[in-house]
């Protein structure tokens, strides 16, 4: 078992904005179409110790346990396994590649000493998918680190929106549903009432209609 690591968790139904996704640190809308500029920010998460068993903590295909205080890398076939790494990147989620669309949550891994004792391993983040349902990152489920086609949102005031379950099982009733992903706002259908930044190429803009 290796030494402790620092990790932050980003997941669930977090603040989004017009042209911004939930659970991500992204640039603000410049209001070029006459709408008010808006911003979104991932709420801070507490640091928690974690430990691993492989050459790289939580490499792609490896699994973690769940816990409210710590996250441990465990064998995927074991009874403690709760989620699998579907993508792993160095740096921060705000600056690096977006996680796959149906990612359930993100583990932000702090800088740590190298196994050899020389230098350090840079900070990074792991995109996680739970081994068993429910999957908050699925379309319309009301959570996950990205807003994707099929997700629903409601107005949270001050030009912001939050993601919520499309079936009404969440604490808030859905008001808009993202029905299409396109390269730019001009490509959205006339029925579009809200533009949502989905992140990632080649279709970063989501077209949402009232529900």
PDB file of C-alpha atoms in Angstrom:
ATOM      1  CA  UNK A   1       0.000   0.000   0.000  1.00  0.00           C
ATOM      2  CA  UNK A   2       1.393   3.378  -0.905  1.00  0.00           C
ATOM      3  CA  UNK A   3       1.359   6.621   1.047  1.00  0.00           C
ATOM      4  CA  UNK A   4      -1.528   9.005   1.388  1.00  0.00           C
ATOM      5  CA  UNK A   5      -2.590  11.348  -1.432  1.00  0.00           C
ATOM      6  CA  UNK A   6      -4.736  14.456  -1.467  1.00  0.00           C
ATOM      7  CA  UNK A   7      -7.949  14.506  -3.464  1.00  0.00           C
ATOM      8  CA  UNK A   8     -10.974  16.706  -4.015  1.00  0.00           C
ATOM      9  CA  UNK A   9     -14.297  15.512  -5.339  1.00  0.00           C
ATOM     10  CA  UNK A  10     -16.400  17.354  -7.889  1.00  0.00           C
ATOM     11  CA  UNK A  11     -19.773  15.832  -8.642  1.00  0.00           C
ATOM     12  CA  UNK A  12     -23.511  16.045  -8.376  1.00  0.00           C
ATOM     13  CA  UNK A  13     -25.897  18.877  -9.138  1.00  0.00           C
ATOM     14  CA  UNK A  14     -23.674  21.954  -9.041  1.00  0.00           C
ATOM     15  CA  UNK A  15     -24.116  25.470 -10.289  1.00  0.00           C
ATOM     16  CA  UNK A  16     -24.171  25.996 -14.050  1.00  0.00           C
ATOM     17  CA  UNK A  17     -24.944  29.102 -16.070  1.00  0.00           C
ATOM     18  CA  UNK A  18     -26.268  30.081 -19.444  1.00  0.00           C
ATOM     19  CA  UNK A  19     -23.537  28.836 -21.758  1.00  0.00           C
ATOM     20  CA  UNK A  20     -21.819  27.093 -18.832  1.00  0.00           C
ATOM     21  CA  UNK A  21     -21.879  23.519 -17.613  1.00  0.00           C
ATOM     22  CA  UNK A  22     -22.345  22.191 -14.124  1.00  0.00           C
ATOM     23  CA  UNK A  23     -19.337  20.983 -12.116  1.00  0.00           C
ATOM     24  CA  UNK A  24     -16.724  22.660 -14.320  1.00  0.00           C
ATOM     25  CA  UNK A  25     -14.600  25.793 -14.166  1.00  0.00           C
ATOM     26  CA  UNK A  26     -15.166  27.446 -17.541  1.00  0.00           C
ATOM     27  CA  UNK A  27     -14.942  30.896 -19.123  1.00  0.00           C
ATOM     28  CA  UNK A  28     -17.870  33.287 -18.848  1.00  0.00           C
ATOM     29  CA  UNK A  29     -20.362  34.097 -21.605  1.00  0.00           C
ATOM     30  CA  UNK A  30     -19.270  37.342 -23.207  1.00  0.00           C
ATOM     31  CA  UNK A  31     -22.847  38.419 -23.861  1.00  0.00           C
ATOM     32  CA  UNK A  32     -22.109  39.005 -27.547  1.00  0.00           C
ATOM     33  CA  UNK A  33     -25.728  38.257 -28.468  1.00  0.00           C
ATOM     34  CA  UNK A  34     -27.070  40.877 -26.089  1.00  0.00           C
ATOM     35  CA  UNK A  35     -27.571  38.595 -23.112  1.00  0.00           C
ATOM     36  CA  UNK A  36     -25.990  39.389 -19.768  1.00  0.00           C
ATOM     37  CA  UNK A  37     -22.531  37.893 -19.139  1.00  0.00           C
ATOM     38  CA  UNK A  38     -22.679  34.927 -16.784  1.00  0.00           C
ATOM     39  CA  UNK A  39     -20.159  32.800 -14.907  1.00  0.00           C
ATOM     40  CA  UNK A  40     -20.015  29.494 -13.063  1.00  0.00           C
ATOM     41  CA  UNK A  41     -17.572  28.093 -10.575  1.00  0.00           C
ATOM     42  CA  UNK A  42     -17.133  24.676  -9.011  1.00  0.00           C
ATOM     43  CA  UNK A  43     -17.739  24.923  -5.248  1.00  0.00           C
ATOM     44  CA  UNK A  44     -14.598  24.091  -3.237  1.00  0.00           C
ATOM     45  CA  UNK A  45     -14.272  20.566  -1.856  1.00  0.00           C
ATOM     46  CA  UNK A  46     -12.317  19.457   1.177  1.00  0.00           C
ATOM     47  CA  UNK A  47      -9.064  17.568   0.773  1.00  0.00           C
ATOM     48  CA  UNK A  48      -9.149  13.904   1.738  1.00  0.00           C
ATOM     49  CA  UNK A  49      -6.344  11.310   2.091  1.00  0.00           C
ATOM     50  CA  UNK A  50      -6.312   8.448  -0.385  1.00  0.00           C
ATOM     51  CA  UNK A  51      -3.996   5.513  -1.048  1.00  0.00           C
ATOM     52  CA  UNK A  52      -3.206   3.337  -4.047  1.00  0.00           C
ATOM     53  CA  UNK A  53      -1.797   0.012  -5.111  1.00  0.00           C
ATOM     54  CA  UNK A  54      -0.661   0.544  -8.730  1.00  0.00           C
ATOM     55  CA  UNK A  55       2.284   2.372 -10.335  1.00  0.00           C
ATOM     56  CA  UNK A  56      -0.001   5.389 -10.918  1.00  0.00           C
ATOM     57  CA  UNK A  57      -2.713   6.214  -8.423  1.00  0.00           C
ATOM     58  CA  UNK A  58      -6.076   5.634 -10.138  1.00  0.00           C
ATOM     59  CA  UNK A  59      -4.867   4.964 -13.668  1.00  0.00           C
ATOM     60  CA  UNK A  60      -7.440   4.297 -16.411  1.00  0.00           C
ATOM     61  CA  UNK A  61      -9.308   1.065 -15.694  1.00  0.00           C
ATOM     62  CA  UNK A  62      -8.496   1.011 -11.982  1.00  0.00           C
ATOM     63  CA  UNK A  63     -11.122   1.288  -9.260  1.00  0.00           C
ATOM     64  CA  UNK A  64     -11.692   3.210  -6.066  1.00  0.00           C
ATOM     65  CA  UNK A  65     -13.673   2.659  -2.927  1.00  0.00           C
ATOM     66  CA  UNK A  66     -16.224   5.192  -1.728  1.00  0.00           C
ATOM     67  CA  UNK A  67     -16.039   7.088   1.511  1.00  0.00           C
ATOM     68  CA  UNK A  68     -16.887  10.424   3.056  1.00  0.00           C
ATOM     69  CA  UNK A  69     -13.339  10.976   4.357  1.00  0.00           C
ATOM     70  CA  UNK A  70     -10.970   8.960   2.154  1.00  0.00           C
ATOM     71  CA  UNK A  71     -10.791   7.267  -1.247  1.00  0.00           C
ATOM     72  CA  UNK A  72      -8.627   4.194  -1.721  1.00  0.00           C
ATOM     73  CA  UNK A  73      -7.530   2.421  -4.896  1.00  0.00           C
ATOM     74  CA  UNK A  74      -8.820  -1.154  -4.664  1.00  0.00           C
ATOM     75  CA  UNK A  75      -9.016  -4.210  -6.960  1.00  0.00           C
ATOM     76  CA  UNK A  76     -11.974  -3.833  -9.310  1.00  0.00           C
ATOM     77  CA  UNK A  77     -13.187  -7.352  -8.524  1.00  0.00           C
ATOM     78  CA  UNK A  78     -13.211  -6.761  -4.785  1.00  0.00           C
ATOM     79  CA  UNK A  79     -16.260  -6.054  -2.640  1.00  0.00           C
ATOM     80  CA  UNK A  80     -14.988  -2.564  -1.777  1.00  0.00           C
ATOM     81  CA  UNK A  81     -14.797  -1.432  -5.419  1.00  0.00           C
ATOM     82  CA  UNK A  82     -17.335   1.297  -6.123  1.00  0.00           C
ATOM     83  CA  UNK A  83     -16.180   3.250  -9.202  1.00  0.00           C
ATOM     84  CA  UNK A  84     -13.843   2.805 -12.180  1.00  0.00           C
ATOM     85  CA  UNK A  85     -11.519   5.352 -13.805  1.00  0.00           C
ATOM     86  CA  UNK A  86     -12.680   6.043 -17.365  1.00  0.00           C
ATOM     87  CA  UNK A  87     -10.142   8.823 -18.072  1.00  0.00           C
ATOM     88  CA  UNK A  88      -7.101  10.236 -16.262  1.00  0.00           C
ATOM     89  CA  UNK A  89      -5.323  13.546 -16.956  1.00  0.00           C
ATOM     90  CA  UNK A  90      -2.540  15.637 -15.442  1.00  0.00           C
ATOM     91  CA  UNK A  91      -3.204  19.223 -14.392  1.00  0.00           C
ATOM     92  CA  UNK A  92      -6.575  20.638 -13.425  1.00  0.00           C
ATOM     93  CA  UNK A  93     -10.015  19.867 -14.809  1.00  0.00           C
ATOM     94  CA  UNK A  94     -10.453  23.570 -15.560  1.00  0.00           C
ATOM     95  CA  UNK A  95      -7.478  23.557 -17.938  1.00  0.00           C
ATOM     96  CA  UNK A  96      -7.343  19.964 -19.157  1.00  0.00           C
ATOM     97  CA  UNK A  97      -9.532  17.843 -21.451  1.00  0.00           C
ATOM     98  CA  UNK A  98     -13.163  17.396 -20.356  1.00  0.00           C
ATOM     99  CA  UNK A  99     -14.199  14.093 -18.851  1.00  0.00           C
ATOM    100  CA  UNK A 100     -16.259  11.677 -20.986  1.00  0.00           C
ATOM    101  CA  UNK A 101     -19.920  12.755 -21.213  1.00  0.00           C
ATOM    102  CA  UNK A 102     -21.382  10.142 -18.856  1.00  0.00           C
ATOM    103  CA  UNK A 103     -18.760  10.526 -16.109  1.00  0.00           C
ATOM    104  CA  UNK A 104     -20.449  10.277 -12.699  1.00  0.00           C
ATOM    105  CA  UNK A 105     -17.935  12.293 -10.675  1.00  0.00           C
ATOM    106  CA  UNK A 106     -14.361  13.623 -10.750  1.00  0.00           C
ATOM    107  CA  UNK A 107     -11.535  13.054  -8.275  1.00  0.00           C
ATOM    108  CA  UNK A 108      -9.023  15.921  -8.194  1.00  0.00           C
ATOM    109  CA  UNK A 109      -5.670  14.458  -7.101  1.00  0.00           C
ATOM    110  CA  UNK A 110      -3.105  16.692  -5.406  1.00  0.00           C
ATOM    111  CA  UNK A 111       0.636  16.754  -6.122  1.00  0.00           C
ATOM    112  CA  UNK A 112       2.468  13.862  -4.472  1.00  0.00           C
ATOM    113  CA  UNK A 113       6.030  12.509  -4.034  1.00  0.00           C
ATOM    114  CA  UNK A 114       7.268  10.113  -6.716  1.00  0.00           C
ATOM    115  CA  UNK A 115       7.603   6.435  -5.809  1.00  0.00           C
ATOM    116  CA  UNK A 116      11.385   6.638  -6.289  1.00  0.00           C
ATOM    117  CA  UNK A 117      11.646   9.482  -3.811  1.00  0.00           C
ATOM    118  CA  UNK A 118      13.066  11.808  -6.470  1.00  0.00           C
ATOM    119  CA  UNK A 119      10.879  14.704  -7.611  1.00  0.00           C
ATOM    120  CA  UNK A 120       7.107  14.590  -7.525  1.00  0.00           C
ATOM    121  CA  UNK A 121       4.107  13.406  -9.513  1.00  0.00           C
ATOM    122  CA  UNK A 122       2.101  16.398 -10.808  1.00  0.00           C
ATOM    123  CA  UNK A 123      -1.501  16.946  -9.732  1.00  0.00           C
ATOM    124  CA  UNK A 124      -4.228  15.514 -11.940  1.00  0.00           C
ATOM    125  CA  UNK A 125      -7.814  14.362 -12.050  1.00  0.00           C
ATOM    126  CA  UNK A 126      -9.602  11.067 -12.576  1.00  0.00           C
ATOM    127  CA  UNK A 127     -12.984  10.803 -14.326  1.00  0.00           C
ATOM    128  CA  UNK A 128     -15.006   8.171 -12.479  1.00  0.00           C
ATOM    129  CA  UNK A 129     -17.970   5.967 -13.425  1.00  0.00           C
ATOM    130  CA  UNK A 130     -19.719   4.053 -10.654  1.00  0.00           C
ATOM    131  CA  UNK A 131     -19.781   0.279 -11.038  1.00  0.00           C
ATOM    132  CA  UNK A 132     -23.470   0.048 -10.164  1.00  0.00           C
ATOM    133  CA  UNK A 133     -26.474   2.283 -10.928  1.00  0.00           C
ATOM    134  CA  UNK A 134     -27.754   4.872 -10.360  1.00  0.00           C
ATOM    135  CA  UNK A 135     -25.437   6.874 -12.620  1.00  0.00           C
ATOM    136  CA  UNK A 136     -25.813  10.634 -12.032  1.00  0.00           C
ATOM    137  CA  UNK A 137     -23.847  11.297 -15.221  1.00  0.00           C
ATOM    138  CA  UNK A 138     -26.409   9.606 -17.477  1.00  0.00           C
ATOM    139  CA  UNK A 139     -28.569  11.882 -19.685  1.00  0.00           C
ATOM    140  CA  UNK A 140     -31.385  13.411 -17.653  1.00  0.00           C
ATOM    141  CA  UNK A 141     -30.259  11.914 -14.334  1.00  0.00           C
ATOM    142  CA  UNK A 142     -29.597  15.309 -12.781  1.00  0.00           C
ATOM    143  CA  UNK A 143     -25.901  15.076 -11.908  1.00  0.00           C
ATOM    144  CA  UNK A 144     -22.402  14.361 -13.166  1.00  0.00           C
ATOM    145  CA  UNK A 145     -19.576  16.807 -13.953  1.00  0.00           C
ATOM    146  CA  UNK A 146     -20.854  17.711 -17.433  1.00  0.00           C
ATOM    147  CA  UNK A 147     -24.123  18.893 -18.904  1.00  0.00           C
ATOM    148  CA  UNK A 148     -24.924  16.754 -21.959  1.00  0.00           C
ATOM    149  CA  UNK A 149     -27.719  16.224 -24.472  1.00  0.00           C
ATOM    150  CA  UNK A 150     -30.720  14.842 -22.617  1.00  0.00           C
ATOM    151  CA  UNK A 151     -30.028  16.757 -19.373  1.00  0.00           C
ATOM    152  CA  UNK A 152     -32.522  19.156 -17.780  1.00  0.00           C
ATOM    153  CA  UNK A 153     -31.932  22.420 -15.918  1.00  0.00           C
ATOM    154  CA  UNK A 154     -33.872  25.053 -13.969  1.00  0.00           C
ATOM    155  CA  UNK A 155     -33.291  28.763 -13.420  1.00  0.00           C
ATOM    156  CA  UNK A 156     -31.307  29.491 -10.244  1.00  0.00           C
ATOM    157  CA  UNK A 157     -31.451  33.292 -10.438  1.00  0.00           C
ATOM    158  CA  UNK A 158     -28.930  35.934 -11.512  1.00  0.00           C
ATOM    159  CA  UNK A 159     -28.646  34.405 -14.983  1.00  0.00           C
ATOM    160  CA  UNK A 160     -27.635  30.980 -13.665  1.00  0.00           C
ATOM    161  CA  UNK A 161     -29.140  27.537 -14.127  1.00  0.00           C
ATOM    162  CA  UNK A 162     -28.688  24.260 -12.263  1.00  0.00           C
ATOM    163  CA  UNK A 163     -29.062  20.699 -13.473  1.00  0.00           C
ATOM    164  CA  UNK A 164     -31.946  18.607 -12.145  1.00  0.00           C
ATOM    165  CA  UNK A 165     -33.476  15.221 -12.948  1.00  0.00           C
ATOM    166  CA  UNK A 166     -35.721  15.268 -16.004  1.00  0.00           C
ATOM    167  CA  UNK A 167     -38.235  12.876 -14.416  1.00  0.00           C
ATOM    168  CA  UNK A 168     -38.996  15.354 -11.642  1.00  0.00           C
ATOM    169  CA  UNK A 169     -37.448  13.188  -8.909  1.00  0.00           C
ATOM    170  CA  UNK A 170     -35.019  15.932  -7.908  1.00  0.00           C
ATOM    171  CA  UNK A 171     -35.636  18.729  -5.425  1.00  0.00           C
ATOM    172  CA  UNK A 172     -36.441  21.174  -8.243  1.00  0.00           C
ATOM    173  CA  UNK A 173     -38.737  20.868 -11.248  1.00  0.00           C
ATOM    174  CA  UNK A 174     -36.967  20.871 -14.647  1.00  0.00           C
ATOM    175  CA  UNK A 175     -37.632  23.927 -16.817  1.00  0.00           C
ATOM    176  CA  UNK A 176     -35.423  23.301 -19.883  1.00  0.00           C
ATOM    177  CA  UNK A 177     -34.033  20.226 -21.618  1.00  0.00           C
ATOM    178  CA  UNK A 178     -30.893  20.115 -23.761  1.00  0.00           C
ATOM    179  CA  UNK A 179     -32.045  18.517 -27.003  1.00  0.00           C
ATOM    180  CA  UNK A 180     -29.130  19.061 -29.364  1.00  0.00           C
ATOM    181  CA  UNK A 181     -25.372  19.781 -29.409  1.00  0.00           C
ATOM    182  CA  UNK A 182     -24.100  22.110 -32.154  1.00  0.00           C
ATOM    183  CA  UNK A 183     -20.932  24.040 -33.111  1.00  0.00           C
ATOM    184  CA  UNK A 184     -22.458  27.498 -32.441  1.00  0.00           C
ATOM    185  CA  UNK A 185     -25.674  29.188 -31.298  1.00  0.00           C
ATOM    186  CA  UNK A 186     -26.643  29.941 -34.887  1.00  0.00           C
ATOM    187  CA  UNK A 187     -26.973  26.185 -35.496  1.00  0.00           C
ATOM    188  CA  UNK A 188     -29.647  25.712 -32.823  1.00  0.00           C
ATOM    189  CA  UNK A 189     -33.279  25.251 -33.975  1.00  0.00           C
ATOM    190  CA  UNK A 190     -35.756  28.161 -33.686  1.00  0.00           C
ATOM    191  CA  UNK A 191     -37.442  26.526 -30.682  1.00  0.00           C
ATOM    192  CA  UNK A 192     -34.281  26.994 -28.590  1.00  0.00           C
ATOM    193  CA  UNK A 193     -34.936  29.038 -25.429  1.00  0.00           C
ATOM    194  CA  UNK A 194     -31.580  28.570 -23.685  1.00  0.00           C
ATOM    195  CA  UNK A 195     -27.973  27.998 -24.765  1.00  0.00           C
ATOM    196  CA  UNK A 196     -25.775  25.768 -22.614  1.00  0.00           C
ATOM    197  CA  UNK A 197     -22.021  25.342 -23.015  1.00  0.00           C
ATOM    198  CA  UNK A 198     -21.347  21.616 -23.084  1.00  0.00           C
ATOM    199  CA  UNK A 199     -17.574  21.730 -23.433  1.00  0.00           C
ATOM    200  CA  UNK A 200     -15.436  19.782 -25.860  1.00  0.00           C
ATOM    201  CA  UNK A 201     -15.263  19.822 -29.653  1.00  0.00           C
ATOM    202  CA  UNK A 202     -16.789  19.758 -32.182  1.00  0.00           C
ATOM    203  CA  UNK A 203     -20.209  20.661 -30.698  1.00  0.00           C
ATOM    204  CA  UNK A 204     -19.708  22.759 -27.554  1.00  0.00           C
ATOM    205  CA  UNK A 205     -23.109  24.515 -27.497  1.00  0.00           C
ATOM    206  CA  UNK A 206     -26.269  22.857 -26.217  1.00  0.00           C
ATOM    207  CA  UNK A 207     -29.697  23.913 -27.490  1.00  0.00           C
ATOM    208  CA  UNK A 208     -32.320  23.724 -24.718  1.00  0.00           C
ATOM    209  CA  UNK A 209     -36.092  24.020 -25.018  1.00  0.00           C
ATOM    210  CA  UNK A 210     -38.763  24.512 -22.322  1.00  0.00           C
ATOM    211  CA  UNK A 211     -40.271  21.382 -20.773  1.00  0.00           C
TER     212      UNK A 211
END
